[in-house]
């Protein structure tokens, strides 16, 4: 596994780490491409940028001497962490990205604070115990687990869009550095176009690239990548179906640098199927755990053809197809005609009643507008914890959704890394999030067009059929079939470690799984949370904790 971190002077260092600099220590662990670590050192100042980042040498030099690190380095293209050490001030600044696509954690030790990009690795300094309260909150609502806690006891997250400051003595402070900007729709369209192109470019230059080719989001990324070289574009489809759905759109895209690869899905690729490729351990339950049979073979297939970086469209829906949380903003501002119009249009589109939408809007209940199906599962025994407050308005709801999705998808990045593939998600770039959320929420929303801000930004890059597309592939049928054909395995998961710890009652969970196998319409997220959490517990239980040693024992 590749990860990075640092700490106060005298803090321990993970065994096998490679030091970027030694005092105070900054390190990387595992295979790390050189282009993912940019460093500049001059006049007693050390600056490092870890992760895909589009900053050039001039921008890096400017950030070294900037009075405010965030204003100089916070909104470059990419998804990255910035570290600056100024000897005269004896402090280290660690800047997290606004979207949370590159999550950071910290832990307190007798030798000072240690921080890093892997909570599981840091857990070796804190007892290597899963935080069962966090896990219970995850089972109740995987998008809103306990704030200020991680899946590992004693390991704390550093919030997205914050600055972690360490002193030589080991003291730590965390302060916010980012607030959403404000722009017109036209200004944001131009900026989204520029940032998305730059974010893709910084990931693909000089490497062999593959990409998903399915919906509008992934197709856009594939076309942007193809401007810089060959792209192996992969479209998954049922093995007996070679037309329609995503295949129809994939066939209409013709680009001289895009090589199409069809990936037929059979029984072995169904959700929850057994596979010889063992599920790797991750920091938290990975959303693609149930899809590991399919995902692992897809990644291995592109790796066999030379690809080392695989691009996805994850995050496009979160950014550009938000639920109608803006209705709460309209209610707050007294714009009742627009509120009624948009509620009726959304209800007609989704074939639901508008009255629950209007009630939630008038109560300013953004969570009810975004996820009206959310309720506590009958099988959950974990003590109820105080839920985080509702996001205040559509902007806050968008931020919470994007950050939750980016944080969750990072676990899939770790899964892919175990296979030697760099999984990259340009839609989770912090600067891109800033550009999207800068548009007033009512201007971002319409039921008349599909992802208007994205489609207006990418302009003529896609064929007309893609620009006019208003649907995307759904896989509910595959999940029901996977549950039916792998029922015994899922029932065994229901009787596993979660049940042993008393977090769940396996009987109602087994009943819910049986209904899935019968094809009964179900609320999937809480069931998937339980199954992926059980698979995760099994994966981390079979893995030794990270060993830590004095910095003097690590080579630079």
Tab-separated table of N, CA, C and O in Angstrom, residues 452-543:
chain	number	residue	atom	x	y	z
A	452	UNK	N	-26.342	20.256	-16.495
A	452	UNK	CA	-26.094	21.390	-17.395
A	452	UNK	C	-24.727	22.027	-17.217
A	452	UNK	O	-24.096	22.429	-18.203
A	453	UNK	N	-24.250	22.172	-15.977
A	453	UNK	CA	-22.968	22.830	-15.766
A	453	UNK	C	-21.832	22.037	-16.414
A	453	UNK	O	-20.933	22.612	-17.044
A	454	UNK	N	-21.865	20.724	-16.301
A	454	UNK	CA	-20.835	19.888	-16.921
A	454	UNK	C	-20.942	19.924	-18.438
A	454	UNK	O	-19.940	20.101	-19.153
A	455	UNK	N	-22.163	19.758	-18.965
A	455	UNK	CA	-22.341	19.716	-20.421
A	455	UNK	C	-21.976	21.057	-21.040
A	455	UNK	O	-21.340	21.106	-22.106
A	456	UNK	N	-22.340	22.165	-20.396
A	456	UNK	CA	-21.968	23.473	-20.930
A	456	UNK	C	-20.455	23.675	-20.891
A	456	UNK	O	-19.885	24.364	-21.739
A	457	UNK	N	-19.785	23.078	-19.896
A	457	UNK	CA	-18.344	23.278	-19.747
A	457	UNK	C	-17.540	22.472	-20.756
A	457	UNK	O	-16.511	22.952	-21.250
A	458	UNK	N	-17.998	21.259	-21.075
A	458	UNK	CA	-17.187	20.417	-21.960
A	458	UNK	C	-17.422	20.739	-23.420
A	458	UNK	O	-16.645	20.333	-24.285
A	459	UNK	N	-18.497	21.487	-23.732
A	459	UNK	CA	-18.724	21.976	-25.079
A	459	UNK	C	-18.719	20.886	-26.130
A	459	UNK	O	-19.393	19.861	-25.986
A	460	UNK	N	-17.941	21.071	-27.198
A	460	UNK	CA	-18.001	20.159	-28.340
A	460	UNK	C	-17.143	18.903	-28.193
A	460	UNK	O	-16.966	18.167	-29.160
A	461	UNK	N	-16.611	18.632	-27.024
A	461	UNK	CA	-15.713	17.484	-26.886
A	461	UNK	C	-16.425	16.154	-27.091
A	461	UNK	O	-15.811	15.169	-27.508
A	462	UNK	N	-17.725	16.100	-26.778
A	462	UNK	CA	-18.466	14.845	-26.878
A	462	UNK	C	-19.433	14.883	-28.055
A	462	UNK	O	-19.915	15.952	-28.449
A	463	UNK	N	-19.765	13.729	-28.620
A	463	UNK	CA	-20.795	13.680	-29.661
A	463	UNK	C	-22.132	14.174	-29.120
A	463	UNK	O	-22.384	14.171	-27.908
A	464	UNK	N	-22.995	14.586	-30.013
A	464	UNK	CA	-24.283	15.148	-29.602
A	464	UNK	C	-25.079	14.175	-28.755
A	464	UNK	O	-25.743	14.569	-27.786
A	465	UNK	N	-25.036	12.884	-29.090
A	465	UNK	CA	-25.803	11.895	-28.328
A	465	UNK	C	-25.389	11.896	-26.860
A	465	UNK	O	-26.228	11.744	-25.964
A	466	UNK	N	-24.111	12.078	-26.592
A	466	UNK	CA	-23.637	12.109	-25.210
A	466	UNK	C	-24.055	13.395	-24.520
A	466	UNK	O	-24.399	13.388	-23.334
A	467	UNK	N	-24.016	14.502	-25.240
A	467	UNK	CA	-24.410	15.772	-24.621
A	467	UNK	C	-25.893	15.797	-24.281
A	467	UNK	O	-26.301	16.472	-23.339
A	468	UNK	N	-26.692	15.071	-25.054
A	468	UNK	CA	-28.140	15.063	-24.835
A	468	UNK	C	-28.600	13.906	-23.945
A	468	UNK	O	-29.776	13.788	-23.644
A	469	UNK	N	-27.668	13.053	-23.557
A	469	UNK	CA	-28.052	11.888	-22.756
A	469	UNK	C	-28.637	12.333	-21.423
A	469	UNK	O	-28.124	13.258	-20.775
A	470	UNK	N	-29.711	11.660	-21.005
A	470	UNK	CA	-30.385	12.037	-19.752
A	470	UNK	C	-30.556	10.857	-18.818
A	470	UNK	O	-31.254	10.955	-17.812
A	471	UNK	N	-29.931	9.731	-19.129
A	471	UNK	CA	-30.045	8.549	-18.272
A	471	UNK	C	-28.656	7.980	-18.043
A	471	UNK	O	-27.685	8.357	-18.682
A	472	UNK	N	-28.583	7.032	-17.134
A	472	UNK	CA	-27.339	6.313	-16.897
A	472	UNK	C	-27.687	4.876	-16.536
A	472	UNK	O	-28.824	4.566	-16.150
A	473	UNK	N	-26.685	3.997	-16.652
A	473	UNK	CA	-26.921	2.589	-16.380
A	473	UNK	C	-27.228	2.346	-14.908
A	473	UNK	O	-26.675	2.988	-14.020
A	474	UNK	N	-28.125	1.411	-14.647
A	474	UNK	CA	-28.430	0.992	-13.284
A	474	UNK	C	-28.189	-0.512	-13.187
A	474	UNK	O	-28.326	-1.248	-14.157
A	475	UNK	N	-27.824	-0.945	-11.969
A	475	UNK	CA	-27.402	-2.329	-11.801
A	475	UNK	C	-28.160	-3.028	-10.673
A	475	UNK	O	-27.660	-3.981	-10.087
A	476	UNK	N	-29.367	-2.531	-10.377
A	476	UNK	CA	-30.146	-3.148	-9.306
A	476	UNK	C	-30.431	-4.613	-9.613
A	476	UNK	O	-30.379	-5.477	-8.729
A	477	UNK	N	-30.713	-4.921	-10.878
A	477	UNK	CA	-30.977	-6.306	-11.255
A	477	UNK	C	-29.781	-7.200	-11.011
A	477	UNK	O	-29.926	-8.342	-10.546
A	478	UNK	N	-28.576	-6.690	-11.299
A	478	UNK	CA	-27.368	-7.471	-11.045
A	478	UNK	C	-27.184	-7.728	-9.558
A	478	UNK	O	-26.747	-8.822	-9.156
A	479	UNK	N	-27.494	-6.733	-8.730
A	479	UNK	CA	-27.348	-6.929	-7.290
A	479	UNK	C	-28.345	-7.972	-6.777
A	479	UNK	O	-27.993	-8.800	-5.932
A	480	UNK	N	-29.574	-7.926	-7.260
A	480	UNK	CA	-30.547	-8.950	-6.842
A	480	UNK	C	-30.092	-10.338	-7.282
A	480	UNK	O	-30.172	-11.303	-6.510
A	481	UNK	N	-29.617	-10.427	-8.509
A	481	UNK	CA	-29.153	-11.729	-8.996
A	481	UNK	C	-27.928	-12.193	-8.216
A	481	UNK	O	-27.796	-13.371	-7.858
A	482	UNK	N	-27.016	-11.256	-7.935
A	482	UNK	CA	-25.849	-11.617	-7.142
A	482	UNK	C	-26.227	-12.098	-5.756
A	482	UNK	O	-25.627	-13.049	-5.228
A	483	UNK	N	-27.230	-11.447	-5.139
A	483	UNK	CA	-27.689	-11.889	-3.823
A	483	UNK	C	-28.314	-13.281	-3.896
A	483	UNK	O	-28.114	-14.115	-3.000
A	484	UNK	N	-29.045	-13.533	-4.964
A	484	UNK	CA	-29.696	-14.843	-5.100
A	484	UNK	C	-28.668	-15.956	-5.310
A	484	UNK	O	-28.739	-17.016	-4.676
A	485	UNK	N	-27.699	-15.714	-6.191
A	485	UNK	CA	-26.759	-16.781	-6.529
A	485	UNK	C	-25.671	-16.963	-5.475
A	485	UNK	O	-24.993	-17.999	-5.465
A	486	UNK	N	-25.500	-15.978	-4.608
A	486	UNK	CA	-24.483	-16.079	-3.557
A	486	UNK	C	-25.127	-15.950	-2.174
A	486	UNK	O	-24.509	-15.426	-1.236
A	487	UNK	N	-26.345	-16.467	-2.079
A	487	UNK	CA	-27.126	-16.284	-0.859
A	487	UNK	C	-26.431	-16.877	0.358
A	487	UNK	O	-26.403	-16.261	1.432
A	488	UNK	N	-25.865	-18.068	0.215
A	488	UNK	CA	-25.247	-18.713	1.379
A	488	UNK	C	-24.081	-17.884	1.908
A	488	UNK	O	-23.869	-17.783	3.124
A	489	UNK	N	-23.320	-17.264	1.014
A	489	UNK	CA	-22.196	-16.437	1.457
A	489	UNK	C	-22.694	-15.206	2.204
A	489	UNK	O	-22.140	-14.830	3.247
A	490	UNK	N	-23.744	-14.561	1.698
A	490	UNK	CA	-24.259	-13.369	2.356
A	490	UNK	C	-24.867	-13.703	3.715
A	490	UNK	O	-24.712	-12.933	4.669
A	491	UNK	N	-25.531	-14.822	3.812
A	491	UNK	CA	-26.096	-15.225	5.098
A	491	UNK	C	-24.991	-15.505	6.105
A	491	UNK	O	-25.139	-15.214	7.304
A	492	UNK	N	-23.878	-16.062	5.631
A	492	UNK	CA	-22.742	-16.288	6.531
A	492	UNK	C	-22.159	-14.957	6.998
A	492	UNK	O	-21.745	-14.817	8.157
A	493	UNK	N	-22.113	-13.948	6.100
A	493	UNK	CA	-21.630	-12.629	6.505
A	493	UNK	C	-22.530	-12.026	7.577
A	493	UNK	O	-22.057	-11.330	8.488
A	494	UNK	N	-23.826	-12.271	7.480
A	494	UNK	CA	-24.767	-11.734	8.471
A	494	UNK	C	-24.525	-12.323	9.852
A	494	UNK	O	-24.879	-11.708	10.864
A	495	UNK	N	-23.912	-13.489	9.911
A	495	UNK	CA	-23.633	-14.146	11.193
A	495	UNK	C	-22.178	-13.993	11.611
A	495	UNK	O	-21.663	-14.808	12.368
A	496	UNK	N	-21.508	-12.957	11.131
A	496	UNK	CA	-20.076	-12.822	11.353
A	496	UNK	C	-19.697	-11.953	12.532
A	496	UNK	O	-20.348	-11.938	13.575
A	497	UNK	N	-18.633	-11.166	12.337
A	497	UNK	CA	-18.030	-10.386	13.422
A	497	UNK	C	-18.949	-9.286	13.945
A	497	UNK	O	-18.923	-8.963	15.134
A	498	UNK	N	-19.761	-8.686	13.080
A	498	UNK	CA	-20.687	-7.648	13.552
A	498	UNK	C	-21.676	-8.213	14.545
A	498	UNK	O	-22.009	-7.569	15.553
A	499	UNK	N	-22.155	-9.416	14.263
A	499	UNK	CA	-23.076	-10.062	15.197
A	499	UNK	C	-22.363	-10.434	16.492
A	499	UNK	O	-22.922	-10.274	17.595
A	500	UNK	N	-21.108	-10.894	16.398
A	500	UNK	CA	-20.353	-11.270	17.589
A	500	UNK	C	-20.129	-10.080	18.510
A	500	UNK	O	-20.129	-10.228	19.740
A	501	UNK	N	-19.921	-8.907	17.942
A	501	UNK	CA	-19.693	-7.712	18.764
A	501	UNK	C	-20.985	-7.074	19.263
A	501	UNK	O	-20.945	-6.111	20.020
A	502	UNK	N	-22.131	-7.610	18.847
A	502	UNK	CA	-23.411	-7.087	19.297
A	502	UNK	C	-23.878	-5.851	18.578
A	502	UNK	O	-24.828	-5.188	19.029
A	503	UNK	N	-23.258	-5.514	17.436
A	503	UNK	CA	-23.672	-4.331	16.687
A	503	UNK	C	-24.927	-4.576	15.868
A	503	UNK	O	-25.662	-3.637	15.557
A	504	UNK	N	-25.170	-5.834	15.483
A	504	UNK	CA	-26.351	-6.139	14.681
A	504	UNK	C	-27.056	-7.371	15.234
A	504	UNK	O	-26.457	-8.196	15.930
A	505	UNK	N	-28.331	-7.495	14.914
A	505	UNK	CA	-29.112	-8.711	15.146
A	505	UNK	C	-29.155	-9.457	13.815
A	505	UNK	O	-29.745	-8.965	12.846
A	506	UNK	N	-28.519	-10.608	13.707
A	506	UNK	CA	-28.421	-11.261	12.395
A	506	UNK	C	-29.753	-11.747	11.834
A	506	UNK	O	-29.885	-11.884	10.619
A	507	UNK	N	-30.746	-11.983	12.680
A	507	UNK	CA	-32.013	-12.542	12.169
A	507	UNK	C	-32.739	-11.593	11.222
A	507	UNK	O	-33.065	-11.988	10.094
A	508	UNK	N	-33.013	-10.350	11.592
A	508	UNK	CA	-33.662	-9.465	10.616
A	508	UNK	C	-32.767	-9.132	9.428
A	508	UNK	O	-33.265	-8.893	8.324
A	509	UNK	N	-31.446	-9.140	9.624
A	509	UNK	CA	-30.556	-8.901	8.485
A	509	UNK	C	-30.630	-10.069	7.510
A	509	UNK	O	-30.671	-9.867	6.293
A	510	UNK	N	-30.671	-11.290	8.018
A	510	UNK	CA	-30.823	-12.449	7.130
A	510	UNK	C	-32.143	-12.379	6.378
A	510	UNK	O	-32.215	-12.711	5.188
A	511	UNK	N	-33.198	-11.947	7.067
A	511	UNK	CA	-34.502	-11.824	6.395
A	511	UNK	C	-34.427	-10.794	5.265
A	511	UNK	O	-34.986	-11.008	4.178
A	512	UNK	N	-33.731	-9.689	5.512
A	512	UNK	CA	-33.584	-8.672	4.471
A	512	UNK	C	-32.786	-9.219	3.290
A	512	UNK	O	-33.099	-8.933	2.126
A	513	UNK	N	-31.763	-10.023	3.574
A	513	UNK	CA	-30.958	-10.619	2.504
A	513	UNK	C	-31.786	-11.606	1.696
A	513	UNK	O	-31.678	-11.676	0.463
A	514	UNK	N	-32.619	-12.378	2.368
A	514	UNK	CA	-33.509	-13.297	1.645
A	514	UNK	C	-34.426	-12.533	0.694
A	514	UNK	O	-34.675	-12.971	-0.436
A	515	UNK	N	-34.930	-11.376	1.143
A	515	UNK	CA	-35.796	-10.578	0.269
A	515	UNK	C	-35.026	-10.086	-0.959
A	515	UNK	O	-35.574	-10.026	-2.067
A	516	UNK	N	-33.754	-9.724	-0.760
A	516	UNK	CA	-32.942	-9.324	-1.905
A	516	UNK	C	-32.849	-10.444	-2.924
A	516	UNK	O	-32.972	-10.228	-4.136
A	517	UNK	N	-32.613	-11.662	-2.425
A	517	UNK	CA	-32.506	-12.801	-3.325
A	517	UNK	C	-33.782	-13.081	-4.085
A	517	UNK	O	-33.744	-13.593	-5.212
A	518	UNK	N	-34.924	-12.736	-3.491
A	518	UNK	CA	-36.211	-12.937	-4.159
A	518	UNK	C	-36.537	-11.802	-5.130
A	518	UNK	O	-37.553	-11.877	-5.839
A	519	UNK	N	-35.717	-10.757	-5.138
A	519	UNK	CA	-35.957	-9.640	-6.051
A	519	UNK	C	-36.912	-8.606	-5.508
A	519	UNK	O	-37.394	-7.755	-6.266
A	520	UNK	N	-37.198	-8.655	-4.207
A	520	UNK	CA	-38.113	-7.684	-3.614
A	520	UNK	C	-37.440	-6.307	-3.582
A	520	UNK	O	-36.267	-6.189	-3.223
A	521	UNK	N	-38.168	-5.282	-3.971
A	521	UNK	CA	-37.623	-3.933	-3.946
A	521	UNK	C	-37.196	-3.582	-2.527
A	521	UNK	O	-37.977	-3.712	-1.576
A	522	UNK	N	-35.958	-3.129	-2.374
A	522	UNK	CA	-35.385	-2.914	-1.050
A	522	UNK	C	-34.589	-1.612	-1.026
A	522	UNK	O	-34.182	-1.087	-2.063
A	523	UNK	N	-34.357	-1.122	0.193
A	523	UNK	CA	-33.458	0.013	0.389
A	523	UNK	C	-32.061	-0.571	0.565
A	523	UNK	O	-31.728	-1.146	1.602
A	524	UNK	N	-31.234	-0.410	-0.460
A	524	UNK	CA	-29.944	-1.075	-0.509
A	524	UNK	C	-28.878	-0.499	0.416
A	524	UNK	O	-28.086	-1.258	0.994
A	525	UNK	N	-28.738	0.826	0.568
A	525	UNK	CA	-27.571	1.368	1.275
A	525	UNK	C	-27.300	0.774	2.652
A	525	UNK	O	-26.150	0.413	2.942
A	526	UNK	N	-28.309	0.635	3.559
A	526	UNK	CA	-27.960	0.085	4.876
A	526	UNK	C	-27.532	-1.380	4.815
A	526	UNK	O	-26.663	-1.807	5.581
A	527	UNK	N	-28.124	-2.159	3.906
A	527	UNK	CA	-27.726	-3.569	3.789
A	527	UNK	C	-26.305	-3.662	3.249
A	527	UNK	O	-25.479	-4.452	3.747
A	528	UNK	N	-26.002	-2.859	2.239
A	528	UNK	CA	-24.646	-2.861	1.696
A	528	UNK	C	-23.633	-2.395	2.746
A	528	UNK	O	-22.506	-2.896	2.792
A	529	UNK	N	-24.025	-1.438	3.581
A	529	UNK	CA	-23.115	-0.980	4.632
A	529	UNK	C	-22.754	-2.130	5.562
A	529	UNK	O	-21.590	-2.297	5.944
A	530	UNK	N	-23.742	-2.935	5.937
A	530	UNK	CA	-23.483	-4.061	6.834
A	530	UNK	C	-22.594	-5.102	6.162
A	530	UNK	O	-21.657	-5.631	6.770
A	531	UNK	N	-22.883	-5.421	4.904
A	531	UNK	CA	-22.105	-6.448	4.204
A	531	UNK	C	-20.666	-5.989	3.966
A	531	UNK	O	-19.711	-6.760	4.170
A	532	UNK	N	-20.486	-4.738	3.533
A	532	UNK	CA	-19.125	-4.262	3.289
A	532	UNK	C	-18.349	-4.120	4.598
A	532	UNK	O	-17.139	-4.382	4.628
A	533	UNK	N	-19.028	-3.721	5.675
A	533	UNK	CA	-18.353	-3.627	6.972
A	533	UNK	C	-17.888	-5.003	7.434
A	533	UNK	O	-16.779	-5.149	7.975
A	534	UNK	N	-18.705	-6.024	7.224
A	534	UNK	CA	-18.317	-7.381	7.607
A	534	UNK	C	-17.127	-7.867	6.786
A	534	UNK	O	-16.187	-8.482	7.315
A	535	UNK	N	-17.147	-7.585	5.481
A	535	UNK	CA	-16.022	-7.977	4.633
A	535	UNK	C	-14.756	-7.229	5.045
A	535	UNK	O	-13.652	-7.789	5.035
A	536	UNK	N	-14.896	-5.970	5.406
A	536	UNK	CA	-13.753	-5.164	5.839
A	536	UNK	C	-13.152	-5.702	7.134
A	536	UNK	O	-11.921	-5.826	7.249
A	537	UNK	N	-13.994	-6.048	8.091
A	537	UNK	CA	-13.486	-6.586	9.347
A	537	UNK	C	-12.680	-7.857	9.108
A	537	UNK	O	-11.639	-8.086	9.749
A	538	UNK	N	-13.150	-8.693	8.179
A	538	UNK	CA	-12.402	-9.896	7.860
A	538	UNK	C	-11.062	-9.585	7.217
A	538	UNK	O	-10.050	-10.238	7.506
A	539	UNK	N	-11.027	-8.572	6.351
A	539	UNK	CA	-9.783	-8.231	5.665
A	539	UNK	C	-8.746	-7.656	6.623
A	539	UNK	O	-7.563	-8.014	6.564
A	540	UNK	N	-9.165	-6.744	7.518
A	540	UNK	CA	-8.179	-6.124	8.417
A	540	UNK	C	-7.750	-7.080	9.516
A	540	UNK	O	-6.627	-6.968	10.039
A	541	UNK	N	-8.610	-8.056	9.865
A	541	UNK	CA	-8.237	-9.010	10.915
A	541	UNK	C	-7.095	-9.918	10.470
A	541	UNK	O	-6.347	-10.434	11.309
A	542	UNK	N	-6.952	-10.098	9.173
A	542	UNK	CA	-5.918	-10.995	8.656
A	542	UNK	C	-4.633	-10.262	8.294
A	542	UNK	O	-3.741	-10.843	7.672
A	543	UNK	N	-4.526	-8.983	8.667
A	543	UNK	CA	-3.375	-8.169	8.293
A	543	UNK	C	-2.653	-7.675	9.539
A	543	UNK	O	-3.276	-7.177	10.475
